[in-house]
PDB file of C-alpha atoms in Angstrom:
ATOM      1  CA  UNK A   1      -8.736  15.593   9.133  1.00 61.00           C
ATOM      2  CA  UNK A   2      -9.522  12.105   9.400  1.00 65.00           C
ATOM      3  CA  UNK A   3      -8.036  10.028  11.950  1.00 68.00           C
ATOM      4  CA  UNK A   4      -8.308   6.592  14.361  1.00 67.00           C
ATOM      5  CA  UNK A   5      -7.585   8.942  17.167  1.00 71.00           C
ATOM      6  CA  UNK A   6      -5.003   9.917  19.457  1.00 73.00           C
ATOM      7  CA  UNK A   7      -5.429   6.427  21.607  1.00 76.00           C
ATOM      8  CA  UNK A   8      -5.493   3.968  18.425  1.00 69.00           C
ATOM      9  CA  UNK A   9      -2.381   2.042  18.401  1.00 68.00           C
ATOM     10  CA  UNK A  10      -1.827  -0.035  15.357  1.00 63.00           C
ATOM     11  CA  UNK A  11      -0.484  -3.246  15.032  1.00 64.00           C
ATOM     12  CA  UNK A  12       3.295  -3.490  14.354  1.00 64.00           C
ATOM     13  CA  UNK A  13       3.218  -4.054  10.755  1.00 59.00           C
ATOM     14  CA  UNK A  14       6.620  -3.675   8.283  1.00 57.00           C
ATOM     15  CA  UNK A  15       5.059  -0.590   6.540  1.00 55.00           C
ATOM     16  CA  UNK A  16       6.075   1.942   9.005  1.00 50.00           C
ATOM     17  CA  UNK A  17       4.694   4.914   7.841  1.00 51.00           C
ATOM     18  CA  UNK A  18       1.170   3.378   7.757  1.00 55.00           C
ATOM     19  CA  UNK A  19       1.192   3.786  11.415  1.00 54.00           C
ATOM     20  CA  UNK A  20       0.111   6.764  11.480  1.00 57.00           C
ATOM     21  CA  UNK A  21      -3.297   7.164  13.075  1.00 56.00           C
ATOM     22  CA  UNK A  22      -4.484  10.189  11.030  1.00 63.00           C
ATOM     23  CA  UNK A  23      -4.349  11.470   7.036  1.00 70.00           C
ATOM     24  CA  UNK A  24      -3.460  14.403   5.593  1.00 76.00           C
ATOM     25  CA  UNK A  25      -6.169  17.506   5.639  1.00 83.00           C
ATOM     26  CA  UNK A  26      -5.899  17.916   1.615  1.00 87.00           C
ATOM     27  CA  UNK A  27      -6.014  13.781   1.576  1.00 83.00           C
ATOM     28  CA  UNK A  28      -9.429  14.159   4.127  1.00 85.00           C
ATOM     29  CA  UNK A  29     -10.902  16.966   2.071  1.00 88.00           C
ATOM     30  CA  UNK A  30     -10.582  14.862  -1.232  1.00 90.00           C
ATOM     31  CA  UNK A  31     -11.989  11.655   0.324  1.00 87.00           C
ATOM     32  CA  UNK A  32     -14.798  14.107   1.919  1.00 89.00           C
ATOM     33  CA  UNK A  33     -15.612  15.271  -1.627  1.00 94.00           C
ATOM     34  CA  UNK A  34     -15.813  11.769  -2.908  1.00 93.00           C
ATOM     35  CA  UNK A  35     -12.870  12.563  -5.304  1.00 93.00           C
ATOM     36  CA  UNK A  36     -10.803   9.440  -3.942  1.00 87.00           C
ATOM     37  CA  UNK A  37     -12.140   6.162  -2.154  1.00 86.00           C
ATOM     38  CA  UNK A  38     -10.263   4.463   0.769  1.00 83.00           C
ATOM     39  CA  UNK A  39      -9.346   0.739   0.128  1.00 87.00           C
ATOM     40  CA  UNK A  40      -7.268  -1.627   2.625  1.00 86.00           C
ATOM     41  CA  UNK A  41      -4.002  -3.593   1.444  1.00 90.00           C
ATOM     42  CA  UNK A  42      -2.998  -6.913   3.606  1.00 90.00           C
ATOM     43  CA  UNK A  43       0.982  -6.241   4.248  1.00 88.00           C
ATOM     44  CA  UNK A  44       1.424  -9.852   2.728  1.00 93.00           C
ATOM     45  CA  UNK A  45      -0.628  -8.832  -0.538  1.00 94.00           C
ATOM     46  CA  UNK A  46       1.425  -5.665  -0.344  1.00 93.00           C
ATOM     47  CA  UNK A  47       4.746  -7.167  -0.194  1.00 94.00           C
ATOM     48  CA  UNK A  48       3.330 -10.019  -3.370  1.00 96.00           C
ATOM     49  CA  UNK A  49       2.825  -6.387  -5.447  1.00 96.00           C
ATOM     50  CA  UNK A  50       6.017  -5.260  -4.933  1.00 95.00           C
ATOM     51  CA  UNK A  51       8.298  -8.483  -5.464  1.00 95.00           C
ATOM     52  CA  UNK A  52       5.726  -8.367  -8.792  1.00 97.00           C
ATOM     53  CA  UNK A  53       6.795  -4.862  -9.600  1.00 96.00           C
ATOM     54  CA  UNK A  54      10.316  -5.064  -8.274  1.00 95.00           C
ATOM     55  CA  UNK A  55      10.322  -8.325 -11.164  1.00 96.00           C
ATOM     56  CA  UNK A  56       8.615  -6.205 -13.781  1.00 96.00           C
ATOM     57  CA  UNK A  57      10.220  -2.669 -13.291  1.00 94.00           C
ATOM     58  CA  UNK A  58      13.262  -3.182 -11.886  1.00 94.00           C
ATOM     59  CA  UNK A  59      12.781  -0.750  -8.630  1.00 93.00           C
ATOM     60  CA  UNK A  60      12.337  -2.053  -5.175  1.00 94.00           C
ATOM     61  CA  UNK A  61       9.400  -0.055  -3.520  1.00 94.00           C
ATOM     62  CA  UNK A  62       9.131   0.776   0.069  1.00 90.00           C
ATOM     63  CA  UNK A  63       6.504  -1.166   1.578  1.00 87.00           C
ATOM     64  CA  UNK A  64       4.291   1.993   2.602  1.00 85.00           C
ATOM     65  CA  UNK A  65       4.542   2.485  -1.074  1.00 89.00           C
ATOM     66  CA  UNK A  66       3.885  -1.113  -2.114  1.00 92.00           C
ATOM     67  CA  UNK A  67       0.317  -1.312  -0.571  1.00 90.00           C
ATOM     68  CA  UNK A  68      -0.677   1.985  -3.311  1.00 92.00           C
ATOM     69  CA  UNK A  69       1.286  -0.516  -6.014  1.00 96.00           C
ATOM     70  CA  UNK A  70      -1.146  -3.605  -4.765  1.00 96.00           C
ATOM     71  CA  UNK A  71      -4.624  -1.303  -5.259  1.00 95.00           C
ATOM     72  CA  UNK A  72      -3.384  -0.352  -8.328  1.00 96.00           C
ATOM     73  CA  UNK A  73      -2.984  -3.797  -9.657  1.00 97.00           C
ATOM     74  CA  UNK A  74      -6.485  -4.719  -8.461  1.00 96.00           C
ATOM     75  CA  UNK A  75      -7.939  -1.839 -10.396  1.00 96.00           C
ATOM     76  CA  UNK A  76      -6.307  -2.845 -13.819  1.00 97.00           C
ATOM     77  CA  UNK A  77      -7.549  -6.255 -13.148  1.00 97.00           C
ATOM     78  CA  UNK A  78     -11.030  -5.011 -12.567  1.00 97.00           C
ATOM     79  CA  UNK A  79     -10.899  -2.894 -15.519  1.00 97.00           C
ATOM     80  CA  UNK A  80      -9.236  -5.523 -18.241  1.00 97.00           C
ATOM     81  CA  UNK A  81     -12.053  -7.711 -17.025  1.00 98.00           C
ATOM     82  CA  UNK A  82     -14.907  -4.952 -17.387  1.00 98.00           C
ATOM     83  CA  UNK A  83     -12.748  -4.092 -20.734  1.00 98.00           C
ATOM     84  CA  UNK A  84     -12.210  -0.879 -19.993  1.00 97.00           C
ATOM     85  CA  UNK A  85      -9.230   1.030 -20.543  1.00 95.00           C
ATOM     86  CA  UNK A  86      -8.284   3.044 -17.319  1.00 94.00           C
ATOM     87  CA  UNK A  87      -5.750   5.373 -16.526  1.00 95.00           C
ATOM     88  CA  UNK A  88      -4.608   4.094 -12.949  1.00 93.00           C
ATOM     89  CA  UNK A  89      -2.033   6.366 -10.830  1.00 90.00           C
ATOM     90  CA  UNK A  90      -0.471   5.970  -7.949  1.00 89.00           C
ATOM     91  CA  UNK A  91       2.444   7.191  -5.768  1.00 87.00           C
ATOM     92  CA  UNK A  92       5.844   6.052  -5.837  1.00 90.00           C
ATOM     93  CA  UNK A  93       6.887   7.670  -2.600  1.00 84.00           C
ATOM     94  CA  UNK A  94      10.149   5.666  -1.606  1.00 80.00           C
ATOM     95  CA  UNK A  95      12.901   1.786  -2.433  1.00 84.00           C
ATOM     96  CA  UNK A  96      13.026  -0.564   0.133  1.00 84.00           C
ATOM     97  CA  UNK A  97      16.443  -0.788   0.623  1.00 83.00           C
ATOM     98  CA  UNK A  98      15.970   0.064   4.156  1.00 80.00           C
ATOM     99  CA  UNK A  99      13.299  -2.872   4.233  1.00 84.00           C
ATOM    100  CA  UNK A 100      14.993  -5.831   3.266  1.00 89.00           C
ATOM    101  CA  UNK A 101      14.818  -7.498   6.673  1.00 87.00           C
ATOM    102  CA  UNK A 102      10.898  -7.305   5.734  1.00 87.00           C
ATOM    103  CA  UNK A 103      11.329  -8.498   2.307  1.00 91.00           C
ATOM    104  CA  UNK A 104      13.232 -11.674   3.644  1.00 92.00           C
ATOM    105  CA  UNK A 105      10.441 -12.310   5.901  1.00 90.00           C
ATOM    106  CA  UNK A 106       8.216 -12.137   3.424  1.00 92.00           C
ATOM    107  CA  UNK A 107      10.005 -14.214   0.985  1.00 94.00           C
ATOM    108  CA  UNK A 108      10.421 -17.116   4.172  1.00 96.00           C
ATOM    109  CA  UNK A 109       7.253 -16.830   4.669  1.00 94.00           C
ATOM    110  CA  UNK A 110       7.440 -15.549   8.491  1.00 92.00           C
ATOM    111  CA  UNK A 111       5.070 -11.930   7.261  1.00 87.00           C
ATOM    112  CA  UNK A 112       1.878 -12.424   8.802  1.00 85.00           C
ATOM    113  CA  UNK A 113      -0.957 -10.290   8.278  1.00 85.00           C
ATOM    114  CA  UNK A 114      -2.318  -9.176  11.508  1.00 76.00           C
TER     115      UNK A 114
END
């Protein structure tokens, strides 16, 4: 399994289940295959993505889920300007109705990327 280690501590961002230092052993196996690549998501960039797919499909996603959302709009940027058609997935794993407070923040501009 990949991890930061026991002693990382992260910084205390609104995406609360990113906290967690290590990944999942089928998640590690894939990356260590080369099957999936690893990206990093600002929480501010993260929270533009989801107000921009909250606007466009109606569903408020949790914030872990709205950093997936933000690579996934990068990729289908990269490929309408290489042309390509792509099929891009990604995971949908919760709303953010128990994230509002974040959401306001973000929207009053007090989220700061750390």
């Amino acid at each position: 399994m990949y991890t930061l280690g026991a002693q990382f501590m992260p910084p205390s961002i609104h995406a609360g289940g990113l906290r967690y230092h290590g990944m999942a052993p089928t998640i590690s196996h894939a990356l260590h295959l080369g099957l999936i690549e690893a990206t990093t998501v600002r929480q501010t960039k993260a929270f533009e993505a989801a107000a921009l797919f909250a606007r466009t499909e109606g569903l408020l996603p949790a914030p872990e889920s709205s950093h997936a959302i933000a690579a996934a709009i990068v990729e289908a940027n990269k490929a309408t300007a290489e042309g390509k058609k792509k099929v891009i997935v990604f995971n949908l794993s919760g709303h953010g109705l128990l994230d509002l407070a974040a959401y306001e923040a973000y929207f009053d501009g007090e989220l700061q990327d750390v």
